[in-house]
Coordinates of C-alpha atoms in Angstrom, one line a residue:
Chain K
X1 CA 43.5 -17.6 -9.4
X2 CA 41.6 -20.5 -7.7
X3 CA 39.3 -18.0 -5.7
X4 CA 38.5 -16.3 -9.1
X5 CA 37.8 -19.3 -11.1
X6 CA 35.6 -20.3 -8.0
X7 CA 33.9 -17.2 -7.9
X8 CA 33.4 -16.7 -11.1
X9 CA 31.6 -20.9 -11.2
X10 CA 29.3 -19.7 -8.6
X11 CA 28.3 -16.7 -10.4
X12 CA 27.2 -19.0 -13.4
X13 CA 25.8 -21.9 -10.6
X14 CA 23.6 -18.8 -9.1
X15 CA 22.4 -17.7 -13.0
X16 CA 21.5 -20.9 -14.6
X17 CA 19.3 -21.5 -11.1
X18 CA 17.8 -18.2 -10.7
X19 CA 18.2 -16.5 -14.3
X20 CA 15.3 -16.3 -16.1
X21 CA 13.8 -14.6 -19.2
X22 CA 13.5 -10.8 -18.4
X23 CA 10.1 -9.4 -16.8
X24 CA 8.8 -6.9 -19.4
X25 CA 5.9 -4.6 -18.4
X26 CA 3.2 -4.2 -20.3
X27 CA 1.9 -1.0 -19.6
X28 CA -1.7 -1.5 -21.6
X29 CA -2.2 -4.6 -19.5
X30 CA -1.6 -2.8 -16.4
X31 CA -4.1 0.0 -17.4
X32 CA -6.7 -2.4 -18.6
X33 CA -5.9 -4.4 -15.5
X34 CA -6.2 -1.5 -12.7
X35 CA -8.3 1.1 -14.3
X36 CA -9.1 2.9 -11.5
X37 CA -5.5 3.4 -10.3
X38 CA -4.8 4.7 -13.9
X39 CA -7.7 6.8 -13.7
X40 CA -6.6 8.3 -10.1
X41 CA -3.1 9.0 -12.0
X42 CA -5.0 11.0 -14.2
X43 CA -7.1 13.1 -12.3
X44 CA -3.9 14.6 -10.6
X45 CA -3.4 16.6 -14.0
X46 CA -4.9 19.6 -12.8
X47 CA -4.4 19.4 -8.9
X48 CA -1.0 18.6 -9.1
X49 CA 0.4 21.8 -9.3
X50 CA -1.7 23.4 -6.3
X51 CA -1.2 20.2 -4.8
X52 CA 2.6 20.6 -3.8
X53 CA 1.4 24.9 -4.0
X54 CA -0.6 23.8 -0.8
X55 CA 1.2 21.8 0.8
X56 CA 3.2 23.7 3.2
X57 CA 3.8 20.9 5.4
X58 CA 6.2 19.2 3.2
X59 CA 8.1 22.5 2.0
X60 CA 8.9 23.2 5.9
X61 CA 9.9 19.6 6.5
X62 CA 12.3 19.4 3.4
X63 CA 15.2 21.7 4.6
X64 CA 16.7 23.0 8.5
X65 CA 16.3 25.9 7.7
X66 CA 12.9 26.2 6.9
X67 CA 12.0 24.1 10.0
X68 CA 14.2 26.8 12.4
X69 CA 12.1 29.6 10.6
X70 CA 8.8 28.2 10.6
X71 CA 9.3 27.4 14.3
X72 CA 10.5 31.1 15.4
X73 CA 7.6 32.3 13.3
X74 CA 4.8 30.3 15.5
X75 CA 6.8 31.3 18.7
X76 CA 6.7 35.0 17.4
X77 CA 3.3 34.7 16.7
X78 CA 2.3 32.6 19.8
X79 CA 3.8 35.7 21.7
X80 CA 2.9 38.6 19.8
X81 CA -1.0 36.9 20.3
X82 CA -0.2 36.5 24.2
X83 CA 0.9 40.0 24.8
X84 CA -2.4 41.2 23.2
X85 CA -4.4 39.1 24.8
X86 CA -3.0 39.3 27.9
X87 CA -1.6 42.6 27.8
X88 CA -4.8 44.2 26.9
X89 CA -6.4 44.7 30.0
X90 CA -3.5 45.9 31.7
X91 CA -2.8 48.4 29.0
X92 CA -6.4 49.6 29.3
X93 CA -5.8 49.5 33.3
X94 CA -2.5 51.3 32.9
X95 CA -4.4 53.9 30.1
X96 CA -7.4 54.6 32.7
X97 CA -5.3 54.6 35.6
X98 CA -3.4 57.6 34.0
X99 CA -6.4 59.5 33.1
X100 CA -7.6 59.3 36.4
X101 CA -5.3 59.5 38.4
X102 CA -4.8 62.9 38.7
X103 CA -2.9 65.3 41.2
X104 CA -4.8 65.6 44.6
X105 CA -5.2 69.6 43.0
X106 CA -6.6 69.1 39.7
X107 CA -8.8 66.1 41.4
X108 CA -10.0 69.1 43.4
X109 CA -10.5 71.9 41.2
X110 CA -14.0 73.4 40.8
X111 CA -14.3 72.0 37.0
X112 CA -13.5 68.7 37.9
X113 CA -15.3 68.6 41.1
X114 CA -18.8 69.6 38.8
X115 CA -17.9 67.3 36.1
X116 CA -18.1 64.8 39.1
X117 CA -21.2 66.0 40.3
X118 CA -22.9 65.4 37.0
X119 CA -20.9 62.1 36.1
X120 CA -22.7 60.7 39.5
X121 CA -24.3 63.4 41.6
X122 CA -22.8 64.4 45.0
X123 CA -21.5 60.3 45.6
X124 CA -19.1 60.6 42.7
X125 CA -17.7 63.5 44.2
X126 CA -17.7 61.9 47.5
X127 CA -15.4 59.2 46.0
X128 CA -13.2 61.7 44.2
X129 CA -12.8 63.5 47.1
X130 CA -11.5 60.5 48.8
X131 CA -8.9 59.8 45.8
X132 CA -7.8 63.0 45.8
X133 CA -7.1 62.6 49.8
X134 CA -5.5 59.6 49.8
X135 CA -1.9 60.5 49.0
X136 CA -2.1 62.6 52.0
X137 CA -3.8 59.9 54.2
X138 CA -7.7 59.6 55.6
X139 CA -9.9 62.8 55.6
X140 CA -10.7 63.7 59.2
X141 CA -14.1 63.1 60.2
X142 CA -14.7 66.5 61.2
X143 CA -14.6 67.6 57.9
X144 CA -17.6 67.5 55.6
X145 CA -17.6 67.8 51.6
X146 CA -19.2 71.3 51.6
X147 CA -16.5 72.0 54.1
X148 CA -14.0 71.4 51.8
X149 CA -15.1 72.6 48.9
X150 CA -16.0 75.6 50.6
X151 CA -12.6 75.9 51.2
X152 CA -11.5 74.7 47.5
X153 CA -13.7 78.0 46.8
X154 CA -12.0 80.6 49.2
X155 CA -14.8 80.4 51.6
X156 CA -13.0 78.4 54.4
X157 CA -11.5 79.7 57.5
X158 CA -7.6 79.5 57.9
X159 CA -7.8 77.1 61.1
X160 CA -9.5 74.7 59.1
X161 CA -7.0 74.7 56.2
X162 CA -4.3 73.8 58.7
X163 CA -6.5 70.7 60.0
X164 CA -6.4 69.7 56.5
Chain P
X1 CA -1.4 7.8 -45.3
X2 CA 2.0 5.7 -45.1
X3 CA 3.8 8.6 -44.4
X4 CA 1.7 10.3 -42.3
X5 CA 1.7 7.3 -39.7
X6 CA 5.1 6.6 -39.8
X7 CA 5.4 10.1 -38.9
X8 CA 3.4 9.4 -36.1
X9 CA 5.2 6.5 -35.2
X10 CA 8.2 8.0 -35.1
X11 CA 7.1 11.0 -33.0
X12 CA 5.9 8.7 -30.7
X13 CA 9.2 7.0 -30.7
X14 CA 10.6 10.3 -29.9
X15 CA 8.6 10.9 -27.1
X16 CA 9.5 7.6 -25.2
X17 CA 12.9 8.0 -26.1
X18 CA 13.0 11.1 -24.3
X19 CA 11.0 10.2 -21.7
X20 CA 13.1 6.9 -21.0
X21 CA 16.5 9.4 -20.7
X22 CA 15.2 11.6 -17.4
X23 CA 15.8 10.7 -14.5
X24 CA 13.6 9.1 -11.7
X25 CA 13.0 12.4 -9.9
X26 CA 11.8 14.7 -13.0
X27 CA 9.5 11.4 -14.2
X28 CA 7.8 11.0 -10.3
X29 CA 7.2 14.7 -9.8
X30 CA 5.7 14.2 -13.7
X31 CA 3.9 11.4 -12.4
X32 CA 2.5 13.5 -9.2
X33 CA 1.2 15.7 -11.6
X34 CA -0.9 13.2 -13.7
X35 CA 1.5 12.5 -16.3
X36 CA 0.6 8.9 -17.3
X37 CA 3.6 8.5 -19.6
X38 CA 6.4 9.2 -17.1
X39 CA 4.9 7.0 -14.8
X40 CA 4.9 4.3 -17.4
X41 CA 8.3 5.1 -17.8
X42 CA 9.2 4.5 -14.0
X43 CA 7.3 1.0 -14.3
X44 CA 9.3 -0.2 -17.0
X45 CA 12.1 1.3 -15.2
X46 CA 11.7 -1.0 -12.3
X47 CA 9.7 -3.5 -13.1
X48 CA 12.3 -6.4 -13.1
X49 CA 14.0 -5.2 -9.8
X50 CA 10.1 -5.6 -8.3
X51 CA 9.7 -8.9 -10.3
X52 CA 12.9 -10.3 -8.4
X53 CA 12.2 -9.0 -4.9
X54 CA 8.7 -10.5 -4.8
X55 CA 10.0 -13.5 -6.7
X56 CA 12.6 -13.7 -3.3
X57 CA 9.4 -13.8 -1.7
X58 CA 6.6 -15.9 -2.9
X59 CA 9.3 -18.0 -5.2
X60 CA 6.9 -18.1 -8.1
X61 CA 7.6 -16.1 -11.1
X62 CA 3.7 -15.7 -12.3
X63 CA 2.9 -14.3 -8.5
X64 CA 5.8 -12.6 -8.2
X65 CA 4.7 -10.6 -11.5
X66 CA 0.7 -10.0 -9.7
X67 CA 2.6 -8.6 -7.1
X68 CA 5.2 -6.3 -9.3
X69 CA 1.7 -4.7 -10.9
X70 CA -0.1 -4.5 -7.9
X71 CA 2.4 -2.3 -6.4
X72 CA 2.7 0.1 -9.5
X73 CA -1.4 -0.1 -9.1
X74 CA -0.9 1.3 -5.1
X75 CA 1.9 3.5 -6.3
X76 CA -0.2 5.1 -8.8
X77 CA -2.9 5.8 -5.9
X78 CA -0.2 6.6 -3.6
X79 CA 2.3 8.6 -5.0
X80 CA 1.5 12.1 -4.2
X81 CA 2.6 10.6 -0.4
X82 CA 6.1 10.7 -1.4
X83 CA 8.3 12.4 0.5
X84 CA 11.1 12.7 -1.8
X85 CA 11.3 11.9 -5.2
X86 CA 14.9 10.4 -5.4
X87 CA 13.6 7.8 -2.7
X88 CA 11.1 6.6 -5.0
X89 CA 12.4 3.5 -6.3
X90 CA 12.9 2.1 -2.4
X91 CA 9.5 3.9 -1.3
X92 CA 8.4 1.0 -4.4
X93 CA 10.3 -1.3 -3.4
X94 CA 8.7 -1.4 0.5
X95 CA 5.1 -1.3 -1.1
X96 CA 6.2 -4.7 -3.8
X97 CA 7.8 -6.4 -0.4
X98 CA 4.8 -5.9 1.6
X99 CA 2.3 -7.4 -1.3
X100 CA 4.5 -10.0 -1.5
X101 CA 4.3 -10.5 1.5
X102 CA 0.7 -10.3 2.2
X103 CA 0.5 -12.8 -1.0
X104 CA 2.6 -15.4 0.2
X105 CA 0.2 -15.0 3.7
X106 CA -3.5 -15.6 1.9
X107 CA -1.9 -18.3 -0.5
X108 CA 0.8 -19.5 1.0
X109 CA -1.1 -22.8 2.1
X110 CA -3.1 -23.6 -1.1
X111 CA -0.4 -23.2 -3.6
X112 CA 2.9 -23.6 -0.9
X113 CA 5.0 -20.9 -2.1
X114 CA 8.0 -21.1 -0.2
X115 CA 11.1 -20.4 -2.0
X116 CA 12.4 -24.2 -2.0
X117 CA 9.5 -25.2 -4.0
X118 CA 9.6 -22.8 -6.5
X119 CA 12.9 -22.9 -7.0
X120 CA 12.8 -26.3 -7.8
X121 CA 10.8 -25.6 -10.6
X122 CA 13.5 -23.5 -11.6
X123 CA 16.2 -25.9 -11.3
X124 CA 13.9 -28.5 -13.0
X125 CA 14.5 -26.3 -16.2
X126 CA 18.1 -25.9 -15.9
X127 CA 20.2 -28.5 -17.5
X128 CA 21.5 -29.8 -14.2
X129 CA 18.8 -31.0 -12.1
X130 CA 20.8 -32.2 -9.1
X131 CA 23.3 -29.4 -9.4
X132 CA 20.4 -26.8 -9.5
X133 CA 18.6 -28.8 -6.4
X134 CA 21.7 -28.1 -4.3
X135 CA 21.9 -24.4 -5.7
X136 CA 18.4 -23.8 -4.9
X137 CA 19.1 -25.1 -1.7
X138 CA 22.0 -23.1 -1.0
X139 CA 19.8 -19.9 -1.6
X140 CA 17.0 -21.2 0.6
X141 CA 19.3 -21.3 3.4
X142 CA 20.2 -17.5 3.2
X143 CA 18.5 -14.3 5.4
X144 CA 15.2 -13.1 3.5
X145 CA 17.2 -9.8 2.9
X146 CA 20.3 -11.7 1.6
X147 CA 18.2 -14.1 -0.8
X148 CA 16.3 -10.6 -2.0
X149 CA 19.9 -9.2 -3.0
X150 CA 21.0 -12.4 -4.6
X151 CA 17.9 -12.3 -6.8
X152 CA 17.9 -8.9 -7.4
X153 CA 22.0 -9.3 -8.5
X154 CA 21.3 -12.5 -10.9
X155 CA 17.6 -12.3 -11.9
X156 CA 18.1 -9.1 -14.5
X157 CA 22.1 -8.6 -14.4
X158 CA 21.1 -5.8 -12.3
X159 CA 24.0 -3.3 -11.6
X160 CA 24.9 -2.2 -8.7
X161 CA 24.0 1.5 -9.2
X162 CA 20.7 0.4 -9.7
X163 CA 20.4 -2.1 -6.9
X164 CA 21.7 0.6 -4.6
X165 CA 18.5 2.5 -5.8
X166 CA 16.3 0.0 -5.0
X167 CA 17.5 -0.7 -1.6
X168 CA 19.1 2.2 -0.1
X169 CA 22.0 1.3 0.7
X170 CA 25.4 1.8 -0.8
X171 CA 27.3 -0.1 -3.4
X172 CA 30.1 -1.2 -0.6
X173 CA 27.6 -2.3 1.5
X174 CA 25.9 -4.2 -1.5
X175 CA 29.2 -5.5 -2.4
X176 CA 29.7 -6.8 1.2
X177 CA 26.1 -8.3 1.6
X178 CA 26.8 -10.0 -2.2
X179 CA 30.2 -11.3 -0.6
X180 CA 28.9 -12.3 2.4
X181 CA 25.9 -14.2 1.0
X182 CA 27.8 -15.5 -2.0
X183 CA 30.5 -17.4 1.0
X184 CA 27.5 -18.9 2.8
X185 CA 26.2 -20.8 -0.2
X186 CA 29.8 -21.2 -0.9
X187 CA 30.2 -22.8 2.3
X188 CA 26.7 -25.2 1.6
X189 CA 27.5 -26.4 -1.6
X190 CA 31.2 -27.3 -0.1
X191 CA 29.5 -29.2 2.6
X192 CA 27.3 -30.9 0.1
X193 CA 30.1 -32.4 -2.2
X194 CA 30.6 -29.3 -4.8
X195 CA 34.5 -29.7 -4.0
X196 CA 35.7 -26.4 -5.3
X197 CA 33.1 -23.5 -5.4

């Protein structure tokens, strides 16, 4: 009972020290006193809208959620643009690779043997000549180009086909 | 004529009225979007709570009201910064403590705002001079963020729903502060020959 009535004298103590008459705002002082803030105010009528449209930021950072998706999104992304980039060139390596590499037969065939010859003349057929023997190991040194393709042709001896 | 401006009147009556009953969110996303009425709204709303925290501060009623306008003027600039729109009544409550602040800084020497001063001017219009001497005394003595709740709690009758807005902080814990704040001037005006308080 004492506590209350204690209480309830500091209450009025703390009042009659601090209370004073109400703050009322006057909002046509404030305009006429800060114009240009008013003005600001405004000039948001017709941005506002696209304002929180475009701001994407703030949308991500409102909820979990959106956080967790909008960061698997930029790691999909950031790795969907690595593979292309960096997968690229071994895609076209890979995609060359198996249109060139060819059997040691069909890298031997008269067709592709001519379409060498024009591609690059008698080097390129050189060079596809050593492609096509590499699976089997070096050519012997014996053996010319006109030698083997002489015998690509049916024009080679037998001995000679078992050297190769 | 008569009729046609009382008509008026009372559809801007209307208006206010309706405007005055939405809550603080619908007003400042109003507000974001250039709505000059809803932000009037929110300063009426909270103008005394502003009054009272940079009264805490600068101790001088006139100042205390500069610094309540000047931080509706940088809320007005400011507002589309707003994180959230339920926080706004602390988001202005941080910009009003920091003009005080910066007011009690660039004029604290010329005009000596400290609370004890001002609050003598208080207590010289109370009825009790000695009585409110030792009162404002008592308050003088408290934490800045103690002294902010007391005036926020007995300048405007404020509840504490609505101090809970301002500061952020729940109504226990604003209950707890008020208790805690309300036993050290207690405790003071014991010690000064109060007796019973």
């Amino acid at each position: 009972m004492n506590k209350q009535r204690n209480e309830k004298r500091l209450d009025e103590l703390i009042s009659r020290t601090i209370n004073t008459e109400k703050p009322r705002f006057d909002a046509e002082k404030w305009k006429q006193k800060y114009p240009d803030e008013f003005q600001t105010l405004l000039s948001r009528t017709s941005k506002g809208a696209s304002y929180h449209q475009l701001n994407i930021g703030r949308i991500i950072s409102k909820s979990p959620i959106t956080k967790l998706a909008a960061a698997a999104a930029v790691i999909i992304v950031a790795i969907s643009f690595f593979v292309i980039h960096q997968g690229s060139p071994e895609q076209a390596d890979t995609t060359t690779f198996s249109k060139t590499t060819k059997s040691p037969v069909e890298m031997m065939t008269a067709m592709s043997l001519e379409r060498a010859f024009r591609r690059g003349g008698i080097e390129a057929v050189e060079k596809q000549c050593k492609e096509a023997f590499k699976p089997i190991g070096p050519r012997p040194g014996s053996l010319s180009v006109e030698q083997i393709l002489a015998e690509f042709n049916g024009d080679g001896k037998s001995s000679e086909r078992t050297k190769l | 004529m008569e009729a046609g401006s009382a008509k008026i009147m009372s559809g801007a009556l209307e208006k206010e009225k309706s405007v005055a009953q939405k809550p603080d969110t619908v007003l400042v996303k109003a507000a974001i979007n250039g709505n000059a009425d809803s932000f009037t709204e929110l300063c009426r709303r909270y103008y005394p709570a502003m009054v009272a925290i940079a009264h805490s501060i600068l101790g001088d009623r006139h100042l205390a009201e500069d610094a309540a306008q000047q931080a509706f003027a940088k809320a007005a600039l400011k507002l589309p910064q707003l994180k959230k729109e339920s926080r706004f009544a602390g988001w202005l409550a941080v910009i009003c403590r920091n003009i005080a602040k910066d007011m009690a800084r660039n004029v604290g020497a010329g005009l000596r705002v400290c609370p004890t001063d001002d609050l003598s001017m208080i207590a010289a219009e109370s009825r009790d001079d000695d009585t409110a001497e030792t009162v404002r005394e008592a308050i003088s003595k408290l934490s800045a963020s103690a002294r902010e709740l007391i005036f926020l709690r007995y300048y405007d009758g404020m509840s504490y729903e609505q101090i809970s807005a301002v500061l952020g902080i729940s109504e226990q814990a604003i209950n707890g502060r008020l208790r805690r704040a309300k036993k050290k001037m207690a405790d003071y005006l014991r010690r000064n020959g109060f007796g019973e308080v």
